[in-house]
Amino acid sequence: MLSYFRSSLFTFCLIIGLSGCNEIKVNPKALQREIGTVGSSDIVFAGLTSIDQVTDTTMRLNWTNNADASAYQIYRMVAGTPSYITTIPAPASTLTLTGFTPNTSYTFRVRALDSTGATDVNTTTQTITTNLAPNVPSGIALQTPSASPSLVSTPTIRVSGVKSGDVVKLFTNSLCTAQVASGTAAGTTIDLTTSTLAVAAYTFYANSTNTYTHTSACSSATVAYVISSCPANFLGVPFNTNVGTTTDFCVAKYEMRCVGASCPTSTPGVNAVATSQSSGTPWTNINHPDSITACSNLNAINGVSNKFYLISNPEWMTIARNIESVDSNWSGGTAGSGVLPIGWTALNSGPAPSTDASCLYNTGSDTCAATGAFKYRRTHTLSNGEVIWDLAGSVWEWIDWIVTPANKAYVAARPINTAQGFEEFRDLDVNVGATDEMKPSTWQPTFLNLTGADGIGRYDPGINSTGGYAVRGGAFWYGDSSGIYTLDVNSEPNASYGILGFRCVYRL
């Protein structure tokens, strides 16, 4: 009954009597499916073009997508015979396969299917051998803290370019023998926190080990990290980019004392050394330039360069923000609840020496249990557990910050040609915008709904045509106007008073 082929269609002639015949054109692929024979598609498909991204257990197959293809069938060749793996819909040009055995040869074929389900007839194959070991980790980055140098001795390092299920190890040497962290990856990256490390400079490397116990080479990717320490009686402070610090730093635990044969004096020198210590009273009657010098002199005394400075306003704000966020610094037990301690401020005769006791009050009995004592506590605790003394109260402290007098914040409804006195932060309405010299984030508390009576502190602009040299914290007879955020920008650089001292920092 089959008479001839025409244009890839079967032509059948049905004889009806003697009058002739009619042609019925039938799609051969449909007929082949119907009769169960394996046919071919008209699609011209080159097949598999390459295999890349080969690891010990994974690989990627690549081909050129054909616009006429509806899907692609993937085969693994076993002893020359195609073994079906999967079918994926078009358009597609890659497929990543997993679950292979390391150091093993594999051969694959890809065929295109048309809309009827028929395949092309390409016989192209590609062969690869999986790696023996996992890929070498391709990236290493400092995760926590986000900057170096730092005081954190257990940094967290992110290792990338790894494979789920691999054991990733972190080392401090290029041979990958000094291990400091390890973990099993759940994806292409893993964060590893080191064991406690000593103060030193480190370079971290990594490798990976697969489930077959094969280990990659040590990474060429590295990250450097420096762990620093603070000088004696200086405390570590975590940085805060929101207020302008980008690395950790150290701050004097106490207001600076004058130690040496020339003390007491207003002039720092080899016989008058700024010292952070509990004994003695704060170094006062020192002006702004000399307080800068006193801190700077500590560099040569300690055999370092460019480490000791007068505390800057961003550094002060970093400490204040940190204190403000710690629940135990609030009488209500939660940040923003109750009052913050305002220190030695209850009209005493002068600043008192400090001790290393956990708290000391100026309430007469100097005991933690005294009624109302919390408000006058002289210590604040940082988020890292460090305890700083007399940041509020005791004596004013010079800050390395000068505000242009005309740009001082003030209350517009009051005259600016005379001293306005102490203002509540929430009452300020001029020169406190986001782009002004005194934008709020640079000097104001977070809880602006609170007042000086809540321990936040207050602000004194003085006269808006003079001064501008900043002092912070308040002093021993300022009562509720003292506080960790208290700020006065009414001073001239040569001001020198018995209620004005300073504090140094050590920058890592």
Short mmCIF file of C-alpha atoms in Angstrom, two decimals:
data_model
loop_
_atom_site.label_atom_id
_atom_site.label_comp_id
_atom_site.label_asym_id
_atom_site.label_seq_id
_atom_site.Cartn_x
_atom_site.Cartn_y
_atom_site.Cartn_z
CA MET A 1 0.00 0.00 0.00
CA LEU A 2 2.96 2.26 0.55
CA SER A 3 3.77 3.76 -2.85
CA TYR A 4 6.47 6.40 -2.53
CA PHE A 5 8.07 9.22 -0.40
CA ARG A 6 7.32 12.83 -1.15
CA SER A 7 8.78 15.82 0.74
CA SER A 8 9.39 13.72 3.83
CA LEU A 9 5.71 12.77 3.92
CA PHE A 10 4.37 9.35 3.19
CA THR A 11 1.98 9.28 0.23
CA PHE A 12 -0.61 6.56 0.19
CA CYS A 13 -2.72 5.71 -2.79
CA LEU A 14 -6.15 4.36 -2.02
CA ILE A 15 -7.61 2.57 -5.01
CA ILE A 16 -11.31 3.12 -5.25
CA GLY A 17 -12.59 1.15 -8.14
CA LEU A 18 -10.83 2.07 -11.38
CA SER A 19 -11.36 5.80 -11.24
CA GLY A 20 -7.95 6.58 -9.80
CA CYS A 21 -6.63 7.31 -6.32
CA ASN A 22 -6.52 10.00 -3.65
CA GLU A 23 -3.30 11.07 -1.82
CA ILE A 24 -3.35 11.20 2.00
CA LYS A 25 -0.31 13.01 3.47
CA VAL A 26 0.64 11.75 6.95
CA ASN A 27 3.29 13.24 9.33
CA PRO A 28 5.88 10.45 9.51
CA LYS A 29 6.77 11.15 13.17
CA ALA A 30 3.15 10.79 14.16
CA LEU A 31 3.00 7.56 12.24
CA GLN A 32 6.22 6.35 13.79
CA ARG A 33 4.91 7.04 17.29
CA GLU A 34 1.74 5.26 16.36
CA ILE A 35 3.53 2.17 15.12
CA GLY A 36 6.14 2.38 17.90
CA THR A 37 9.30 2.88 15.90
CA VAL A 38 12.11 5.28 16.92
CA GLY A 39 12.16 8.23 14.58
CA SER A 40 14.02 11.50 14.20
CA SER A 41 13.19 15.20 14.31
CA ASP A 42 13.82 17.72 11.57
CA ILE A 43 15.74 19.82 14.17
CA VAL A 44 19.39 20.34 13.33
CA PHE A 45 21.11 20.33 16.73
CA ALA A 46 24.84 20.12 17.27
CA GLY A 47 24.45 18.57 20.70
CA LEU A 48 26.67 18.98 23.72
CA THR A 49 29.40 21.59 23.13
CA SER A 50 31.41 21.51 26.37
CA ILE A 51 31.54 20.55 30.04
CA ASP A 52 32.93 23.07 32.52
CA GLN A 53 32.80 24.13 36.16
CA VAL A 54 34.04 20.67 36.99
CA THR A 55 34.67 19.93 40.66
CA ASP A 56 35.16 16.70 42.53
CA THR A 57 31.42 15.93 42.51
CA THR A 58 29.76 18.47 40.19
CA MET A 59 29.92 19.74 36.62
CA ARG A 60 28.02 21.88 34.10
CA LEU A 61 26.92 20.69 30.64
CA ASN A 62 26.73 23.34 27.89
CA TRP A 63 25.04 23.47 24.49
CA THR A 64 23.55 26.06 22.11
CA ASN A 65 19.82 26.50 22.54
CA ASN A 66 17.81 25.69 19.39
CA ALA A 67 14.78 27.89 18.74
CA ASP A 68 12.78 24.90 17.47
CA ALA A 69 13.47 22.74 20.50
CA SER A 70 10.77 22.20 23.10
CA ALA A 71 13.02 20.31 25.52
CA TYR A 72 16.36 18.58 25.89
CA GLN A 73 17.10 15.04 26.99
CA ILE A 74 20.29 14.41 28.95
CA TYR A 75 22.08 11.09 28.77
CA ARG A 76 25.11 9.60 30.40
CA MET A 77 26.98 7.23 28.11
CA VAL A 78 27.70 3.90 29.79
CA ALA A 79 29.84 1.54 27.75
CA GLY A 80 28.75 3.40 24.63
CA THR A 81 25.04 3.11 25.42
CA PRO A 82 22.94 6.18 26.32
CA SER A 83 21.53 6.04 29.85
CA TYR A 84 18.72 8.55 30.35
CA ILE A 85 19.20 11.09 33.16
CA THR A 86 16.56 13.80 32.82
CA THR A 87 14.58 16.07 30.50
CA ILE A 88 14.61 19.85 30.87
CA PRO A 89 12.32 22.30 29.05
CA ALA A 90 13.58 24.78 26.46
CA PRO A 91 14.87 27.40 26.24
CA ALA A 92 17.98 26.18 28.03
CA SER A 93 21.67 25.94 27.27
CA THR A 94 23.21 24.64 30.52
CA LEU A 95 22.59 22.07 33.20
CA THR A 96 24.53 21.60 36.43
CA LEU A 97 24.78 18.03 37.65
CA THR A 98 25.85 16.89 41.11
CA GLY A 99 26.52 13.74 43.06
CA PHE A 100 29.48 12.34 41.14
CA THR A 101 32.49 10.46 42.41
CA PRO A 102 35.88 12.23 42.56
CA ASN A 103 38.60 11.33 40.06
CA THR A 104 36.16 9.47 37.77
CA SER A 105 35.58 9.72 34.00
CA TYR A 106 32.08 10.55 32.71
CA THR A 107 30.66 10.88 29.16
CA PHE A 108 27.43 12.70 28.28
CA ARG A 109 25.12 13.37 25.32
CA VAL A 110 22.31 15.95 24.88
CA ARG A 111 19.51 15.61 22.35
CA ALA A 112 16.84 18.13 21.37
CA LEU A 113 13.13 17.32 21.28
CA ASP A 114 10.66 19.04 18.97
CA SER A 115 7.04 19.90 19.77
CA THR A 116 5.90 16.37 18.93
CA GLY A 117 8.40 14.77 21.27
CA ALA A 118 10.73 13.43 18.59
CA THR A 119 14.48 13.81 19.09
CA ASP A 120 17.26 14.86 16.80
CA VAL A 121 19.82 12.26 15.81
CA ASN A 122 23.14 13.90 16.89
CA THR A 123 25.74 11.53 18.28
CA THR A 124 28.00 14.17 19.85
CA THR A 125 29.47 13.30 23.25
CA GLN A 126 31.77 15.06 25.72
CA THR A 127 33.94 13.35 28.32
CA ILE A 128 35.47 14.77 31.52
CA THR A 129 37.14 13.46 34.65
CA THR A 130 36.03 14.86 37.99
CA ASN A 131 38.63 16.36 40.28
CA LEU A 132 40.13 14.33 43.07
CA ALA A 133 39.66 17.10 45.67
CA PRO A 134 37.27 20.03 46.13
CA ASN A 135 37.97 23.35 44.50
CA VAL A 136 40.26 25.68 46.41
CA PRO A 137 38.20 28.36 48.25
CA SER A 138 38.14 31.43 46.05
CA GLY A 139 37.42 34.21 48.52
CA ILE A 140 38.17 35.10 52.14
CA ALA A 141 36.79 38.25 53.78
CA LEU A 142 36.58 39.77 57.25
CA GLN A 143 32.98 39.60 58.41
CA THR A 144 32.97 40.54 62.13
CA PRO A 145 34.28 42.97 63.08
CA SER A 146 34.00 44.77 59.77
CA ALA A 147 37.27 46.66 60.14
CA SER A 148 40.86 46.05 61.14
CA PRO A 149 42.73 46.67 63.39
CA SER A 150 40.35 45.69 66.17
CA LEU A 151 40.24 44.60 69.78
CA VAL A 152 38.15 41.52 68.92
CA SER A 153 40.21 38.36 69.45
CA THR A 154 37.68 35.98 67.86
CA PRO A 155 37.01 37.43 64.40
CA THR A 156 34.50 35.86 62.02
CA ILE A 157 35.84 35.20 58.53
CA ARG A 158 33.65 34.48 55.48
CA VAL A 159 35.03 31.85 53.08
CA SER A 160 33.46 31.69 49.61
CA GLY A 161 33.81 29.43 46.59
CA VAL A 162 33.11 26.30 48.62
CA LYS A 163 30.57 23.49 48.15
CA SER A 164 27.71 22.38 50.37
CA GLY A 165 28.76 19.42 52.49
CA ASP A 166 32.46 20.19 52.38
CA VAL A 167 34.34 20.77 55.62
CA VAL A 168 36.00 24.19 55.40
CA LYS A 169 38.95 25.01 57.61
CA LEU A 170 40.60 28.32 58.40
CA PHE A 171 44.33 28.71 59.01
CA THR A 172 46.83 31.41 59.91
CA ASN A 173 49.64 30.20 57.64
CA SER A 174 50.05 29.62 53.90
CA LEU A 175 50.69 25.88 54.36
CA CYS A 176 47.26 25.48 55.96
CA THR A 177 48.65 23.72 59.02
CA ALA A 178 47.86 26.24 61.81
CA GLN A 179 44.10 25.72 62.08
CA VAL A 180 41.95 28.21 64.00
CA ALA A 181 38.40 27.39 62.82
CA SER A 182 36.38 24.74 61.01
CA GLY A 183 32.82 24.15 59.83
CA THR A 184 30.66 22.31 57.30
CA ALA A 185 29.39 24.44 54.43
CA ALA A 186 25.65 24.55 53.72
CA GLY A 187 26.11 26.54 50.52
CA THR A 188 28.77 28.30 48.52
CA THR A 189 29.88 30.43 51.50
CA ILE A 190 30.49 29.77 55.18
CA ASP A 191 31.24 32.06 58.13
CA LEU A 192 33.90 30.74 60.51
CA THR A 193 34.62 32.24 63.93
CA THR A 194 38.15 31.66 65.13
CA SER A 195 39.31 30.38 68.47
CA THR A 196 40.63 33.10 70.80
CA LEU A 197 43.74 34.61 69.23
CA ALA A 198 46.60 36.52 70.80
CA VAL A 199 47.35 40.16 70.08
CA ALA A 200 49.16 40.06 66.73
CA ALA A 201 48.82 40.59 62.99
CA TYR A 202 47.28 37.65 61.10
CA THR A 203 46.73 36.51 57.53
CA PHE A 204 44.00 33.92 57.10
CA TYR A 205 43.91 31.09 54.52
CA ALA A 206 41.42 28.28 53.93
CA ASN A 207 40.96 24.85 52.36
CA SER A 208 38.10 22.38 51.85
CA THR A 209 37.73 18.65 52.45
CA ASN A 210 34.99 16.62 50.73
CA THR A 211 33.06 13.64 52.06
CA TYR A 212 35.60 11.38 50.40
CA THR A 213 38.26 12.91 52.71
CA HIS A 214 40.11 14.53 49.81
CA THR A 215 41.43 18.02 50.67
CA SER A 216 42.00 20.98 48.38
CA ALA A 217 45.16 23.01 48.21
CA CYS A 218 45.55 25.98 50.54
CA SER A 219 43.85 29.07 49.18
CA SER A 220 45.71 31.86 47.44
CA ALA A 221 42.87 34.12 48.58
CA THR A 222 43.65 35.66 51.98
CA VAL A 223 42.50 38.35 54.37
CA ALA A 224 44.66 40.30 56.81
CA TYR A 225 43.53 41.12 60.34
CA VAL A 226 45.24 42.83 63.25
CA ILE A 227 44.28 42.26 66.88
CA SER A 228 45.38 45.15 69.06
CA SER A 229 45.30 45.81 72.79
CA CYS A 230 44.79 48.90 74.91
CA PRO A 231 47.39 50.54 77.15
CA ALA A 232 47.05 50.12 80.90
CA ASN A 233 43.88 51.73 82.27
CA PHE A 234 42.53 52.35 78.77
CA LEU A 235 39.32 50.60 77.68
CA GLY A 236 38.37 49.13 74.33
CA VAL A 237 35.44 50.79 72.55
CA PRO A 238 33.63 49.21 69.55
CA PHE A 239 33.43 51.64 66.63
CA ASN A 240 30.16 53.15 65.40
CA THR A 241 30.04 54.42 61.83
CA ASN A 242 26.74 56.21 62.54
CA VAL A 243 28.62 58.79 64.60
CA GLY A 244 31.87 58.85 62.64
CA THR A 245 34.23 56.15 63.97
CA THR A 246 35.34 53.40 61.59
CA THR A 247 37.65 51.29 63.77
CA ASP A 248 37.75 50.29 67.42
CA PHE A 249 39.75 52.52 69.74
CA CYS A 250 40.81 52.76 73.38
CA VAL A 251 39.76 55.47 75.82
CA ALA A 252 41.19 56.40 79.21
CA LYS A 253 39.22 54.66 81.95
CA TYR A 254 39.59 57.74 84.13
CA GLU A 255 39.84 61.47 83.54
CA MET A 256 43.53 62.23 83.07
CA ARG A 257 45.64 62.88 86.16
CA CYS A 258 48.87 64.86 86.23
CA VAL A 259 51.71 62.60 87.37
CA GLY A 260 55.29 63.83 87.82
CA ALA A 261 57.58 66.14 89.73
CA SER A 262 56.12 69.28 88.14
CA CYS A 263 52.53 68.50 89.10
CA PRO A 264 50.25 70.24 89.73
CA THR A 265 50.80 72.36 86.64
CA SER A 266 48.92 73.56 83.61
CA THR A 267 51.86 72.82 81.31
CA PRO A 268 52.43 69.21 80.23
CA GLY A 269 55.99 67.90 79.91
CA VAL A 270 58.33 65.09 80.87
CA ASN A 271 57.70 65.89 84.54
CA ALA A 272 53.97 66.33 84.07
CA VAL A 273 52.50 63.30 82.33
CA ALA A 274 48.83 62.73 81.56
CA THR A 275 47.94 59.44 83.24
CA SER A 276 44.78 57.35 83.43
CA GLN A 277 44.65 56.11 87.01
CA SER A 278 42.19 55.84 89.87
CA SER A 279 44.23 57.71 92.48
CA GLY A 280 44.45 61.45 92.61
CA THR A 281 42.09 64.08 91.25
CA PRO A 282 41.63 65.10 87.60
CA TRP A 283 44.17 67.33 85.89
CA THR A 284 42.38 70.68 85.66
CA ASN A 285 43.31 74.30 84.93
CA ILE A 286 44.58 73.18 81.53
CA ASN A 287 43.56 74.86 78.29
CA HIS A 288 42.58 73.27 74.99
CA PRO A 289 46.00 73.42 73.21
CA ASP A 290 47.80 72.06 76.28
CA SER A 291 45.34 69.19 76.67
CA ILE A 292 46.07 68.22 73.06
CA THR A 293 49.80 68.38 73.83
CA ALA A 294 49.45 66.36 77.02
CA CYS A 295 47.80 63.50 75.10
CA SER A 296 50.23 63.76 72.18
CA ASN A 297 53.23 63.55 74.57
CA LEU A 298 52.12 60.02 75.48
CA ASN A 299 53.27 58.82 72.06
CA ALA A 300 56.96 59.42 72.71
CA ILE A 301 56.65 58.35 76.33
CA ASN A 302 55.23 54.99 75.19
CA GLY A 303 57.51 54.61 72.17
CA VAL A 304 54.77 54.86 69.55
CA SER A 305 53.71 57.33 66.89
CA ASN A 306 50.28 58.73 66.07
CA LYS A 307 48.42 56.66 68.63
CA PHE A 308 47.52 58.96 71.55
CA TYR A 309 45.18 61.92 70.98
CA LEU A 310 42.76 64.16 72.83
CA ILE A 311 39.37 62.52 72.50
CA SER A 312 37.42 63.63 69.43
CA ASN A 313 33.71 64.31 69.32
CA PRO A 314 32.97 61.20 67.19
CA GLU A 315 34.85 59.13 69.77
CA TRP A 316 32.93 60.72 72.63
CA MET A 317 29.68 60.08 70.78
CA THR A 318 30.64 56.46 70.12
CA ILE A 319 31.08 55.94 73.86
CA ALA A 320 27.87 57.80 74.72
CA ARG A 321 25.79 55.88 72.17
CA ASN A 322 27.23 52.63 73.50
CA ILE A 323 26.45 53.54 77.11
CA GLU A 324 22.94 54.65 76.16
CA SER A 325 22.22 51.25 74.58
CA VAL A 326 23.22 49.14 77.62
CA ASP A 327 20.22 48.24 79.78
CA SER A 328 22.17 48.12 83.06
CA ASN A 329 23.06 51.80 82.71
CA TRP A 330 19.39 52.72 83.21
CA SER A 331 17.60 52.67 86.56
CA GLY A 332 14.59 51.06 84.87
CA GLY A 333 16.69 48.12 83.67
CA THR A 334 15.93 48.82 80.00
CA ALA A 335 17.51 51.35 77.65
CA GLY A 336 15.45 54.55 77.81
CA SER A 337 13.65 53.56 81.02
CA GLY A 338 14.32 55.50 84.21
CA VAL A 339 17.45 57.62 84.48
CA LEU A 340 21.05 57.45 83.33
CA PRO A 341 23.68 58.13 86.00
CA ILE A 342 24.98 61.70 85.93
CA GLY A 343 27.99 61.06 88.15
CA TRP A 344 29.60 63.26 90.78
CA THR A 345 27.34 66.26 90.41
CA ALA A 346 25.56 67.02 93.69
CA LEU A 347 27.24 70.31 94.59
CA ASN A 348 30.21 68.66 96.27
CA SER A 349 33.34 70.62 97.02
CA GLY A 350 35.26 69.15 94.15
CA PRO A 351 35.95 66.03 92.12
CA ALA A 352 36.73 62.92 94.12
CA PRO A 353 39.43 60.33 93.44
CA SER A 354 38.25 57.11 91.86
CA THR A 355 38.69 53.55 92.94
CA ASP A 356 38.28 50.29 91.11
CA ALA A 357 35.10 49.49 93.03
CA SER A 358 32.16 48.60 90.82
CA CYS A 359 30.41 51.79 91.84
CA LEU A 360 30.96 54.87 93.97
CA TYR A 361 28.42 57.56 94.66
CA ASN A 362 28.54 61.03 96.09
CA THR A 363 25.47 60.57 98.22
CA GLY A 364 27.16 60.92 101.56
CA SER A 365 27.31 57.23 102.35
CA ASP A 366 28.99 56.32 99.07
CA THR A 367 27.23 52.99 98.98
CA CYS A 368 25.36 51.27 96.20
CA ALA A 369 22.38 50.74 98.51
CA ALA A 370 21.87 54.41 99.37
CA THR A 371 18.46 55.81 98.47
CA GLY A 372 18.61 57.59 95.13
CA ALA A 373 22.23 56.51 94.66
CA PHE A 374 21.77 55.17 91.13
CA LYS A 375 21.41 58.63 89.63
CA TYR A 376 24.79 59.67 90.99
CA ARG A 377 26.72 56.57 90.04
CA ARG A 378 30.10 57.55 88.61
CA THR A 379 30.54 54.54 86.35
CA HIS A 380 28.94 53.41 83.10
CA THR A 381 29.25 49.99 81.51
CA LEU A 382 30.00 49.50 77.81
CA SER A 383 28.48 46.75 75.69
CA ASN A 384 31.74 44.77 75.92
CA GLY A 385 31.63 44.83 79.74
CA GLU A 386 34.26 47.54 80.19
CA VAL A 387 33.56 50.15 82.89
CA ILE A 388 34.40 53.81 82.37
CA TRP A 389 34.58 56.40 85.15
CA ASP A 390 33.29 59.96 85.33
CA LEU A 391 32.24 60.47 81.72
CA ALA A 392 29.40 62.47 83.25
CA GLY A 393 30.06 64.84 86.15
CA SER A 394 33.31 65.25 88.09
CA VAL A 395 34.90 67.85 85.73
CA TRP A 396 34.21 69.09 82.22
CA GLU A 397 36.39 67.47 79.57
CA TRP A 398 37.93 69.15 76.54
CA ILE A 399 36.90 67.65 73.18
CA ASP A 400 38.89 68.00 69.98
CA TRP A 401 35.99 69.73 68.24
CA ILE A 402 35.52 73.37 67.34
CA VAL A 403 32.10 74.65 66.23
CA THR A 404 31.88 77.81 64.16
CA PRO A 405 30.11 80.24 66.51
CA ALA A 406 27.54 81.32 63.92
CA ASN A 407 26.60 77.67 63.33
CA LYS A 408 25.81 76.80 66.93
CA ALA A 409 22.44 75.23 67.59
CA TYR A 410 20.10 77.36 69.68
CA VAL A 411 16.47 78.09 70.51
CA ALA A 412 15.25 80.61 67.96
CA ALA A 413 12.66 82.19 70.21
CA ARG A 414 15.36 83.42 72.58
CA PRO A 415 17.96 86.14 71.96
CA ILE A 416 21.21 84.81 70.51
CA ASN A 417 23.35 87.82 71.37
CA THR A 418 23.34 86.81 75.04
CA ALA A 419 24.10 83.47 76.61
CA GLN A 420 21.05 81.22 76.46
CA GLY A 421 22.23 78.91 79.22
CA PHE A 422 21.47 75.21 79.37
CA GLU A 423 18.78 73.97 77.00
CA GLU A 424 17.00 70.66 76.69
CA PHE A 425 17.96 68.85 73.51
CA ARG A 426 14.34 68.50 72.46
CA ASP A 427 13.82 72.28 72.55
CA LEU A 428 16.49 73.09 69.96
CA ASP A 429 15.15 74.19 66.60
CA VAL A 430 17.89 76.07 64.73
CA ASN A 431 21.07 74.82 63.06
CA VAL A 432 20.31 71.20 63.85
CA GLY A 433 19.35 69.92 60.41
CA ALA A 434 20.91 66.91 58.74
CA THR A 435 23.29 69.08 56.68
CA ASP A 436 24.21 71.62 59.35
CA GLU A 437 27.54 71.73 61.13
CA MET A 438 25.81 70.55 64.30
CA LYS A 439 23.61 67.91 62.70
CA PRO A 440 21.91 65.90 65.46
CA SER A 441 23.75 62.62 64.92
CA THR A 442 27.06 64.30 65.77
CA TRP A 443 26.22 65.33 69.31
CA GLN A 444 22.66 64.57 70.49
CA PRO A 445 21.20 61.60 72.41
CA THR A 446 18.94 58.99 70.85
CA PHE A 447 16.15 59.50 73.41
CA LEU A 448 15.27 63.10 72.62
CA ASN A 449 12.00 62.76 74.53
CA LEU A 450 14.01 62.68 77.76
CA THR A 451 15.47 65.65 79.62
CA GLY A 452 18.36 66.51 81.87
CA ALA A 453 16.33 65.25 84.81
CA ASP A 454 16.45 61.82 83.19
CA GLY A 455 20.26 61.88 83.08
CA ILE A 456 20.61 62.58 79.34
CA GLY A 457 22.37 65.89 79.88
CA ARG A 458 21.81 69.35 78.43
CA TYR A 459 23.30 71.75 75.92
CA ASP A 460 24.75 75.24 76.41
CA PRO A 461 25.45 77.23 73.21
CA GLY A 462 26.68 80.29 75.07
CA ILE A 463 26.69 83.29 72.77
CA ASN A 464 26.45 82.61 69.05
CA SER A 465 29.25 85.00 68.21
CA THR A 466 31.96 83.69 70.57
CA GLY A 467 33.47 80.47 71.79
CA GLY A 468 32.92 77.25 69.90
CA TYR A 469 35.51 75.03 71.60
CA ALA A 470 33.62 72.02 72.89
CA VAL A 471 33.61 70.62 76.41
CA ARG A 472 31.41 67.70 77.45
CA GLY A 473 30.10 65.81 80.47
CA GLY A 474 29.41 68.55 83.01
CA ALA A 475 31.10 69.11 86.34
CA PHE A 476 30.74 68.37 90.03
CA TRP A 477 28.32 71.22 90.80
CA TYR A 478 26.11 71.17 87.69
CA GLY A 479 23.43 68.78 88.96
CA ASP A 480 20.96 67.66 86.27
CA SER A 481 22.79 69.66 83.63
CA SER A 482 25.56 67.05 83.71
CA GLY A 483 25.33 63.85 81.69
CA ILE A 484 27.10 61.76 79.07
CA TYR A 485 25.63 63.95 76.28
CA THR A 486 26.07 67.31 77.99
CA LEU A 487 27.78 69.74 75.63
CA ASP A 488 29.01 73.30 76.05
CA VAL A 489 30.37 75.20 73.03
CA ASN A 490 30.88 78.49 74.83
CA SER A 491 34.61 78.13 75.60
CA GLU A 492 37.60 79.89 74.10
CA PRO A 493 40.78 77.84 73.48
CA ASN A 494 42.75 79.39 76.31
CA ALA A 495 40.05 78.85 78.92
CA SER A 496 41.52 77.28 82.05
CA TYR A 497 39.39 76.44 85.06
CA GLY A 498 39.44 74.21 88.12
CA ILE A 499 36.37 72.41 86.77
CA LEU A 500 37.82 71.70 83.32
CA GLY A 501 39.97 68.65 82.54
CA PHE A 502 40.43 66.20 79.63
CA ARG A 503 40.60 62.57 78.56
CA CYS A 504 42.91 60.88 76.03
CA VAL A 505 42.27 58.10 73.54
CA TYR A 506 44.55 55.52 71.94
CA ARG A 507 43.79 54.82 68.28
CA LEU A 508 44.62 51.36 66.99
#
